[in-house]
Amino acid sequence: MTENAQQQPTAPSTELPTQYAPAEVEGALYERWVDKGYFTADAKSDKPPYTIVIPPPNVTGSLHLGHAFQHTLMDALTRRKRMQGYEALWLPGMDHAGIATQNKVEQQLAEEGKSRHDLGREEFVERVWQWKEEYGGRILGQMRRLGDGVDWSRERFTMDEGLSEAVLTIFKRLYEDELIYRAERIINWCPRCLTAISDIEVEYQEDAGELVSIRYGEGEDSLVVATTRAETMLGDTAVAVHPDDERYQHLIGKQIKLPLTDRTIPVVADTHVDPEFGTGAVKVTPAHDPNDFEIGRRHDLPSLTIMDEHGVITVHGPFLGLDRFEARSTVVGALKEQGRIVAEKRPYMHSVGHCSRCKTTVEPRLSMQWWVKVGPLAKAAGDAVRDGRVKIHPEDMSKRYFDWVDNMHDWCISRQLWWGHRIPIWYGPDGEVVCVGPGEEPPTGEGWTQDSDVLDTWFSSGLWPFSTLGWPEQTEDLRKFYPTDVLLTGHDIIFFWVARMMMFGLYAMDGQAPFHTIALTGLVRDEFGKKMSKSNPNAVDPLVWMDAYGSDAVRFTLANGANPGADVPIGEDWVKASRNFTNKIWNATRFALMNGATVEGPLPEASEMSATDRWILSRLNTTVAQVDAYYDDYQFAKLADALYHFAWDEVFDWYVELSKTTFFAGGEQAKVSGRVLGEVLDVTLRLLHPVIPFVTDALWTTLTGGESLVIGEWPADSGFRDKDAELEIELVQRVVTEVRRFRKDQGLKDGQKVPARLELTGTALAAHEAAIRQLLRLQPEGETFTATATLPVAGATVALDLSGTIDVAAERKRLAKDLAAAEKEKAQANAKLGNEAFLAKAPDNVVDKIRGRLAKADEDIQRIQEQLDRLPQA
């Protein structure tokens, strides 16, 4: 427990507004936290470090529920560690988001009737910087609304001066280690964004196309190939068959006529071909298909590029200048005229790649690009997890990680953009290639030019855990806060970001992984489990919910759904319920303060406390231990649930209610319980603070007079347990719960008082009679008392006089009618389930529904019969 009397600088106030108004508390409170420097980490501190770097949101972005979800969890982790005495650094920043940001500015220019080429590269880049200053970073202000406890003094941007130096440094090192190279390969090309994109930036979806079967060659020297991209046949340089396919043995090595052209192409044997699929023969277009490119390399085939960067055909007169999709239908039409179409299937559903940013159909394209040789880097990233240096949580997500790093292809890092880190390679007039590192002067003179491409955004963000701490300089921050403790991010970017950070961190930091733990979350979905997106009506702006219900309510709802690795459903009704929880905390604390709750002085000895006091302290310590264990296992949903039920059920609904008679009576016992209640509230608010920081800080400072919970101490389990007291209060709860259920069954109003005789002598319940009567609205029995209902429960007897509260005859008549209806329902269900002919024909879901009706009828019969048995005879 905490010794608050020794910590508090001022006397606590008992005054709180009658209602909690988040809008009047949150903004001012957050600015106070920042102004006081609570979130600013000290690299010179002798406290143990705890570091999280924020997954940098795009500079084009705004806060969405996915951000709010992950930020809530990261903030909770960091706040708790700060309270535990760690030098906690949560480092914020943004990603320059190459393609997305360039698109934004190009759209802006288009509205002015201009293109980037009208401005030229230098002026365009300056225009993007202006856009970034004016419009970028909206999300940073929204993070303040959410309560993110980030160190704003260390905010970084992937194109700031320090991070740019880091990019140049690692590029040069990789280049000199022959892990970066330039080569002509098939890449994913977006004809809209006019740049290469990586495999993981391609989204595949089922599109309706057409599958056409085309006869190549003549007579016996002919074969049939099938394709969904007929236009690419203009770039075919071979047909491939499996070397063991007897159907085509006579053709292997021969030349056959390529339709619509004046070229002949060879038939080659390659084991890549599946003889069982289709006709067992495939067209080979090395410049426009990654598999065909590899076949072409094996057989030394030429690669013919037949379309430009816009997807426009550049060869063969009749089709020259046609868009790729227009050319597709035109080519099919020309083949039909020649009788070359053997079969057509339309629509033909197949998986087609689309640019994840603009949704344009991606075009495989042969192109000269810069690549990272990922083999040794990916192996190191896999080994770090396998040998336990880095743990993935939940563990079953490790398979996805290994599936990626163990099978990673070389990474295309060049992008045909102007916004980004320009590739630091200069080309000379005589074929020279020079890599220029930071601080080095680029070569000058006639004929020297810099590579026009920029680096993939993920190249710079892959350096984030150490570049943000000052690398390549050996800064105090880097020495203190690297490696970071946990990367908390969505499982959907294992491939985009996590693997890249692992590869670069291990490479640049001498085998030291960038984090100890990778904690993977699911994705936020709507209350029905459907994916949220801007194009769907289910997308929610979290700021709207924050305005309506407060940031704490949104945070608690998100944390309460956060099971490791699992998707998180969320709906407005759940946020309302969390708002009710924050209101409950406020109102209960206000009541407690007005009734003697205090943190002044040490806790009384156990011998001075009532069983109720000892019970709640025992439950409090159990909850502290549970919450600690859940935090250490990243079980946010479980810790939120444990805190919710402890605070609402045990503290507010039971302890406060059971103690009211003590508080109202006054005296020494009221002072003891007031100190216990103060302790319980103090610790409960501390436990809740990392998840719901605003309302807890406002209440805690009022309760204790302390400066702020942000710098308060995290509670420790004192080890105090009292199983006897817990069993005793469980008996009280059983009595109260059972009698409440009976009252409800009889239709009694909550506040309606009923005469009762309590036979508690000789039980642990005897000391709680006053509290039981208070909770159940039970009056003394009086001289005319008649026991019309008797309830044996928990070793005691509660006799009630209902003669003046309900019409027993009418109630018996109503219950008898309900009982008859339930018995009729049971008979009908049994009749159907006993009918073999019905069971043979009825669908499973219908049979299951009838079984459910039978079970419900049995429950109703038992419940109604118990109510009748408890009623007096009319």
PDB file of N, CA, C and O in Angstrom, residues 231-281:
ATOM      1  N   GLU A 231      -3.029  -8.762 -74.153  1.00  0.00           N
ATOM      2  CA  GLU A 231      -2.203  -7.717 -74.751  1.00  0.00           C
ATOM      3  C   GLU A 231      -0.708  -7.991 -74.577  1.00  0.00           C
ATOM      4  O   GLU A 231       0.119  -7.552 -75.401  1.00  0.00           O
ATOM      5  N   THR A 232      -0.334  -8.736 -73.525  1.00  0.00           N
ATOM      6  CA  THR A 232       1.099  -8.966 -73.293  1.00  0.00           C
ATOM      7  C   THR A 232       1.701  -9.963 -74.271  1.00  0.00           C
ATOM      8  O   THR A 232       2.931 -10.102 -74.341  1.00  0.00           O
ATOM      9  N   MET A 233       0.870 -10.655 -75.064  1.00  0.00           N
ATOM     10  CA  MET A 233       1.425 -11.588 -76.047  1.00  0.00           C
ATOM     11  C   MET A 233       2.330 -10.862 -77.047  1.00  0.00           C
ATOM     12  O   MET A 233       3.214 -11.469 -77.659  1.00  0.00           O
ATOM     13  N   LEU A 234       2.116  -9.559 -77.187  1.00  0.00           N
ATOM     14  CA  LEU A 234       2.951  -8.788 -78.101  1.00  0.00           C
ATOM     15  C   LEU A 234       4.403  -8.777 -77.654  1.00  0.00           C
ATOM     16  O   LEU A 234       5.302  -8.501 -78.449  1.00  0.00           O
ATOM     17  N   GLY A 235       4.632  -9.096 -76.346  1.00  0.00           N
ATOM     18  CA  GLY A 235       5.994  -9.138 -75.823  1.00  0.00           C
ATOM     19  C   GLY A 235       6.477 -10.536 -75.536  1.00  0.00           C
ATOM     20  O   GLY A 235       7.531 -10.719 -74.898  1.00  0.00           O
ATOM     21  N   ASP A 236       5.739 -11.574 -75.994  1.00  0.00           N
ATOM     22  CA  ASP A 236       6.180 -12.950 -75.769  1.00  0.00           C
ATOM     23  C   ASP A 236       7.496 -13.211 -76.496  1.00  0.00           C
ATOM     24  O   ASP A 236       7.688 -12.803 -77.654  1.00  0.00           O
ATOM     25  N   THR A 237       8.370 -13.942 -75.810  1.00  0.00           N
ATOM     26  CA  THR A 237       9.617 -14.356 -76.474  1.00  0.00           C
ATOM     27  C   THR A 237       9.833 -15.863 -76.401  1.00  0.00           C
ATOM     28  O   THR A 237      10.887 -16.349 -76.787  1.00  0.00           O
ATOM     29  N   ALA A 238       8.830 -16.589 -75.911  1.00  0.00           N
ATOM     30  CA  ALA A 238       8.913 -18.054 -75.891  1.00  0.00           C
ATOM     31  C   ALA A 238       7.573 -18.612 -75.434  1.00  0.00           C
ATOM     32  O   ALA A 238       6.709 -17.894 -74.928  1.00  0.00           O
ATOM     33  N   VAL A 239       7.404 -19.915 -75.623  1.00  0.00           N
ATOM     34  CA  VAL A 239       6.363 -20.698 -74.967  1.00  0.00           C
ATOM     35  C   VAL A 239       7.099 -21.767 -74.164  1.00  0.00           C
ATOM     36  O   VAL A 239       8.054 -22.371 -74.670  1.00  0.00           O
ATOM     37  N   ALA A 240       6.657 -21.991 -72.913  1.00  0.00           N
ATOM     38  CA  ALA A 240       7.335 -22.964 -72.056  1.00  0.00           C
ATOM     39  C   ALA A 240       6.429 -24.152 -71.774  1.00  0.00           C
ATOM     40  O   ALA A 240       5.220 -24.005 -71.583  1.00  0.00           O
ATOM     41  N   VAL A 241       7.038 -25.348 -71.757  1.00  0.00           N
ATOM     42  CA  VAL A 241       6.343 -26.578 -71.387  1.00  0.00           C
ATOM     43  C   VAL A 241       7.239 -27.328 -70.410  1.00  0.00           C
ATOM     44  O   VAL A 241       8.443 -27.054 -70.302  1.00  0.00           O
ATOM     45  N   HIS A 242       6.655 -28.289 -69.697  1.00  0.00           N
ATOM     46  CA  HIS A 242       7.458 -29.077 -68.772  1.00  0.00           C
ATOM     47  C   HIS A 242       8.317 -30.064 -69.572  1.00  0.00           C
ATOM     48  O   HIS A 242       7.837 -30.672 -70.553  1.00  0.00           O
ATOM     49  N   PRO A 243       9.578 -30.255 -69.180  1.00  0.00           N
ATOM     50  CA  PRO A 243      10.464 -31.146 -69.970  1.00  0.00           C
ATOM     51  C   PRO A 243       9.985 -32.591 -70.048  1.00  0.00           C
ATOM     52  O   PRO A 243      10.371 -33.320 -70.979  1.00  0.00           O
ATOM     53  N   ASP A 244       9.125 -33.011 -69.092  1.00  0.00           N
ATOM     54  CA  ASP A 244       8.651 -34.406 -69.109  1.00  0.00           C
ATOM     55  C   ASP A 244       7.259 -34.557 -69.726  1.00  0.00           C
ATOM     56  O   ASP A 244       6.689 -35.649 -69.696  1.00  0.00           O
ATOM     57  N   ASP A 245       6.708 -33.489 -70.255  1.00  0.00           N
ATOM     58  CA  ASP A 245       5.367 -33.546 -70.830  1.00  0.00           C
ATOM     59  C   ASP A 245       5.456 -34.141 -72.243  1.00  0.00           C
ATOM     60  O   ASP A 245       5.956 -33.515 -73.174  1.00  0.00           O
ATOM     61  N   GLU A 246       4.953 -35.401 -72.372  1.00  0.00           N
ATOM     62  CA  GLU A 246       5.085 -36.122 -73.643  1.00  0.00           C
ATOM     63  C   GLU A 246       4.344 -35.449 -74.787  1.00  0.00           C
ATOM     64  O   GLU A 246       4.706 -35.613 -75.966  1.00  0.00           O
ATOM     65  N   ARG A 247       3.325 -34.654 -74.470  1.00  0.00           N
ATOM     66  CA  ARG A 247       2.536 -34.015 -75.540  1.00  0.00           C
ATOM     67  C   ARG A 247       3.371 -33.057 -76.383  1.00  0.00           C
ATOM     68  O   ARG A 247       3.052 -32.797 -77.554  1.00  0.00           O
ATOM     69  N   TYR A 248       4.420 -32.503 -75.746  1.00  0.00           N
ATOM     70  CA  TYR A 248       5.141 -31.435 -76.434  1.00  0.00           C
ATOM     71  C   TYR A 248       6.613 -31.763 -76.707  1.00  0.00           C
ATOM     72  O   TYR A 248       7.394 -30.875 -77.060  1.00  0.00           O
ATOM     73  N   GLN A 249       6.971 -33.054 -76.557  1.00  0.00           N
ATOM     74  CA  GLN A 249       8.375 -33.413 -76.770  1.00  0.00           C
ATOM     75  C   GLN A 249       8.845 -33.026 -78.176  1.00  0.00           C
ATOM     76  O   GLN A 249       9.982 -32.586 -78.360  1.00  0.00           O
ATOM     77  N   HIS A 250       7.970 -33.185 -79.155  1.00  0.00           N
ATOM     78  CA  HIS A 250       8.370 -32.910 -80.535  1.00  0.00           C
ATOM     79  C   HIS A 250       8.552 -31.419 -80.819  1.00  0.00           C
ATOM     80  O   HIS A 250       9.126 -31.047 -81.858  1.00  0.00           O
ATOM     81  N   LEU A 251       8.066 -30.566 -79.888  1.00  0.00           N
ATOM     82  CA  LEU A 251       8.147 -29.124 -80.124  1.00  0.00           C
ATOM     83  C   LEU A 251       9.310 -28.459 -79.402  1.00  0.00           C
ATOM     84  O   LEU A 251       9.708 -27.342 -79.760  1.00  0.00           O
ATOM     85  N   ILE A 252       9.829 -29.112 -78.348  1.00  0.00           N
ATOM     86  CA  ILE A 252      10.873 -28.474 -77.552  1.00  0.00           C
ATOM     87  C   ILE A 252      12.085 -28.175 -78.434  1.00  0.00           C
ATOM     88  O   ILE A 252      12.611 -29.039 -79.134  1.00  0.00           O
ATOM     89  N   GLY A 253      12.487 -26.923 -78.420  1.00  0.00           N
ATOM     90  CA  GLY A 253      13.620 -26.470 -79.226  1.00  0.00           C
ATOM     91  C   GLY A 253      13.243 -25.909 -80.571  1.00  0.00           C
ATOM     92  O   GLY A 253      14.067 -25.282 -81.245  1.00  0.00           O
ATOM     93  N   LYS A 254      11.978 -26.105 -80.986  1.00  0.00           N
ATOM     94  CA  LYS A 254      11.528 -25.589 -82.279  1.00  0.00           C
ATOM     95  C   LYS A 254      11.055 -24.139 -82.170  1.00  0.00           C
ATOM     96  O   LYS A 254      10.710 -23.656 -81.094  1.00  0.00           O
ATOM     97  N   GLN A 255      10.994 -23.472 -83.308  1.00  0.00           N
ATOM     98  CA  GLN A 255      10.449 -22.117 -83.400  1.00  0.00           C
ATOM     99  C   GLN A 255       9.014 -22.212 -83.907  1.00  0.00           C
ATOM    100  O   GLN A 255       8.720 -22.996 -84.813  1.00  0.00           O
ATOM    101  N   ILE A 256       8.124 -21.431 -83.294  1.00  0.00           N
ATOM    102  CA  ILE A 256       6.734 -21.391 -83.770  1.00  0.00           C
ATOM    103  C   ILE A 256       6.352 -19.938 -84.018  1.00  0.00           C
ATOM    104  O   ILE A 256       6.930 -19.012 -83.450  1.00  0.00           O
ATOM    105  N   LYS A 257       5.322 -19.764 -84.833  1.00  0.00           N
ATOM    106  CA  LYS A 257       4.886 -18.417 -85.212  1.00  0.00           C
ATOM    107  C   LYS A 257       4.077 -17.783 -84.078  1.00  0.00           C
ATOM    108  O   LYS A 257       3.173 -18.389 -83.515  1.00  0.00           O
ATOM    109  N   LEU A 258       4.453 -16.545 -83.740  1.00  0.00           N
ATOM    110  CA  LEU A 258       3.700 -15.776 -82.748  1.00  0.00           C
ATOM    111  C   LEU A 258       2.609 -14.997 -83.476  1.00  0.00           C
ATOM    112  O   LEU A 258       2.912 -14.160 -84.346  1.00  0.00           O
ATOM    113  N   PRO A 259       1.336 -15.268 -83.201  1.00  0.00           N
ATOM    114  CA  PRO A 259       0.253 -14.586 -83.909  1.00  0.00           C
ATOM    115  C   PRO A 259       0.357 -13.057 -83.820  1.00  0.00           C
ATOM    116  O   PRO A 259       0.936 -12.513 -82.871  1.00  0.00           O
ATOM    117  N   LEU A 260      -0.199 -12.395 -84.828  1.00  0.00           N
ATOM    118  CA  LEU A 260      -0.279 -10.935 -84.927  1.00  0.00           C
ATOM    119  C   LEU A 260       1.072 -10.267 -85.121  1.00  0.00           C
ATOM    120  O   LEU A 260       1.163  -9.036 -85.125  1.00  0.00           O
ATOM    121  N   THR A 261       2.134 -11.038 -85.238  1.00  0.00           N
ATOM    122  CA  THR A 261       3.466 -10.463 -85.408  1.00  0.00           C
ATOM    123  C   THR A 261       4.175 -11.166 -86.543  1.00  0.00           C
ATOM    124  O   THR A 261       3.706 -12.174 -87.080  1.00  0.00           O
ATOM    125  N   ASP A 262       5.349 -10.646 -86.874  1.00  0.00           N
ATOM    126  CA  ASP A 262       6.163 -11.305 -87.890  1.00  0.00           C
ATOM    127  C   ASP A 262       7.326 -12.054 -87.239  1.00  0.00           C
ATOM    128  O   ASP A 262       8.338 -12.339 -87.880  1.00  0.00           O
ATOM    129  N   ARG A 263       7.129 -12.373 -85.925  1.00  0.00           N
ATOM    130  CA  ARG A 263       8.220 -13.042 -85.204  1.00  0.00           C
ATOM    131  C   ARG A 263       7.902 -14.525 -84.986  1.00  0.00           C
ATOM    132  O   ARG A 263       6.732 -14.916 -84.924  1.00  0.00           O
ATOM    133  N   THR A 264       8.983 -15.309 -84.884  1.00  0.00           N
ATOM    134  CA  THR A 264       8.850 -16.676 -84.388  1.00  0.00           C
ATOM    135  C   THR A 264       9.523 -16.730 -83.028  1.00  0.00           C
ATOM    136  O   THR A 264      10.461 -15.974 -82.740  1.00  0.00           O
ATOM    137  N   ILE A 265       9.010 -17.628 -82.153  1.00  0.00           N
ATOM    138  CA  ILE A 265       9.553 -17.741 -80.795  1.00  0.00           C
ATOM    139  C   ILE A 265       9.809 -19.206 -80.477  1.00  0.00           C
ATOM    140  O   ILE A 265       9.141 -20.097 -81.029  1.00  0.00           O
ATOM    141  N   PRO A 266      10.767 -19.512 -79.617  1.00  0.00           N
ATOM    142  CA  PRO A 266      11.092 -20.919 -79.338  1.00  0.00           C
ATOM    143  C   PRO A 266      10.143 -21.537 -78.323  1.00  0.00           C
ATOM    144  O   PRO A 266       9.512 -20.842 -77.525  1.00  0.00           O
ATOM    145  N   VAL A 267      10.063 -22.850 -78.367  1.00  0.00           N
ATOM    146  CA  VAL A 267       9.401 -23.613 -77.306  1.00  0.00           C
ATOM    147  C   VAL A 267      10.511 -24.121 -76.394  1.00  0.00           C
ATOM    148  O   VAL A 267      11.429 -24.819 -76.856  1.00  0.00           O
ATOM    149  N   VAL A 268      10.452 -23.739 -75.105  1.00  0.00           N
ATOM    150  CA  VAL A 268      11.511 -24.120 -74.171  1.00  0.00           C
ATOM    151  C   VAL A 268      10.944 -25.059 -73.105  1.00  0.00           C
ATOM    152  O   VAL A 268       9.740 -25.049 -72.808  1.00  0.00           O
ATOM    153  N   ALA A 269      11.797 -25.888 -72.535  1.00  0.00           N
ATOM    154  CA  ALA A 269      11.397 -26.823 -71.477  1.00  0.00           C
ATOM    155  C   ALA A 269      11.833 -26.249 -70.136  1.00  0.00           C
ATOM    156  O   ALA A 269      13.014 -25.938 -69.946  1.00  0.00           O
ATOM    157  N   ASP A 270      10.867 -26.118 -69.211  1.00  0.00           N
ATOM    158  CA  ASP A 270      11.187 -25.535 -67.910  1.00  0.00           C
ATOM    159  C   ASP A 270      10.345 -26.209 -66.830  1.00  0.00           C
ATOM    160  O   ASP A 270       9.116 -26.376 -66.988  1.00  0.00           O
ATOM    161  N   THR A 271      10.998 -26.590 -65.742  1.00  0.00           N
ATOM    162  CA  THR A 271      10.292 -27.314 -64.677  1.00  0.00           C
ATOM    163  C   THR A 271       9.304 -26.431 -63.915  1.00  0.00           C
ATOM    164  O   THR A 271       8.504 -26.936 -63.115  1.00  0.00           O
ATOM    165  N   HIS A 272       9.359 -25.136 -64.122  1.00  0.00           N
ATOM    166  CA  HIS A 272       8.392 -24.251 -63.463  1.00  0.00           C
ATOM    167  C   HIS A 272       6.967 -24.522 -63.957  1.00  0.00           C
ATOM    168  O   HIS A 272       5.989 -24.308 -63.246  1.00  0.00           O
ATOM    169  N   VAL A 273       6.827 -25.012 -65.164  1.00  0.00           N
ATOM    170  CA  VAL A 273       5.509 -25.227 -65.763  1.00  0.00           C
ATOM    171  C   VAL A 273       4.830 -26.438 -65.122  1.00  0.00           C
ATOM    172  O   VAL A 273       5.442 -27.493 -64.956  1.00  0.00           O
ATOM    173  N   ASP A 274       3.569 -26.255 -64.769  1.00  0.00           N
ATOM    174  CA  ASP A 274       2.773 -27.357 -64.214  1.00  0.00           C
ATOM    175  C   ASP A 274       2.024 -28.035 -65.370  1.00  0.00           C
ATOM    176  O   ASP A 274       1.089 -27.449 -65.934  1.00  0.00           O
ATOM    177  N   PRO A 275       2.403 -29.269 -65.717  1.00  0.00           N
ATOM    178  CA  PRO A 275       1.750 -29.916 -66.878  1.00  0.00           C
ATOM    179  C   PRO A 275       0.283 -30.241 -66.627  1.00  0.00           C
ATOM    180  O   PRO A 275      -0.469 -30.479 -67.577  1.00  0.00           O
ATOM    181  N   GLU A 276      -0.140 -30.240 -65.347  1.00  0.00           N
ATOM    182  CA  GLU A 276      -1.522 -30.567 -65.015  1.00  0.00           C
ATOM    183  C   GLU A 276      -2.436 -29.343 -65.089  1.00  0.00           C
ATOM    184  O   GLU A 276      -3.661 -29.469 -65.030  1.00  0.00           O
ATOM    185  N   PHE A 277      -1.833 -28.156 -65.186  1.00  0.00           N
ATOM    186  CA  PHE A 277      -2.635 -26.941 -65.179  1.00  0.00           C
ATOM    187  C   PHE A 277      -2.904 -26.487 -66.610  1.00  0.00           C
ATOM    188  O   PHE A 277      -1.981 -26.284 -67.402  1.00  0.00           O
ATOM    189  N   GLY A 278      -4.193 -26.314 -66.929  1.00  0.00           N
ATOM    190  CA  GLY A 278      -4.566 -25.851 -68.262  1.00  0.00           C
ATOM    191  C   GLY A 278      -4.079 -26.799 -69.341  1.00  0.00           C
ATOM    192  O   GLY A 278      -4.224 -28.030 -69.243  1.00  0.00           O
ATOM    193  N   THR A 279      -3.476 -26.226 -70.369  1.00  0.00           N
ATOM    194  CA  THR A 279      -2.974 -27.056 -71.467  1.00  0.00           C
ATOM    195  C   THR A 279      -1.562 -27.557 -71.210  1.00  0.00           C
ATOM    196  O   THR A 279      -1.028 -28.330 -72.007  1.00  0.00           O
ATOM    197  N   GLY A 280      -0.950 -27.089 -70.116  1.00  0.00           N
ATOM    198  CA  GLY A 280       0.432 -27.478 -69.832  1.00  0.00           C
ATOM    199  C   GLY A 280       1.440 -26.670 -70.607  1.00  0.00           C
ATOM    200  O   GLY A 280       2.640 -26.955 -70.558  1.00  0.00           O
ATOM    201  N   ALA A 281       0.979 -25.643 -71.328  1.00  0.00           N
ATOM    202  CA  ALA A 281       1.871 -24.748 -72.071  1.00  0.00           C
ATOM    203  C   ALA A 281       1.586 -23.311 -71.630  1.00  0.00           C
ATOM    204  O   ALA A 281       0.424 -22.931 -71.487  1.00  0.00           O
TER     205      ALA A 281
END
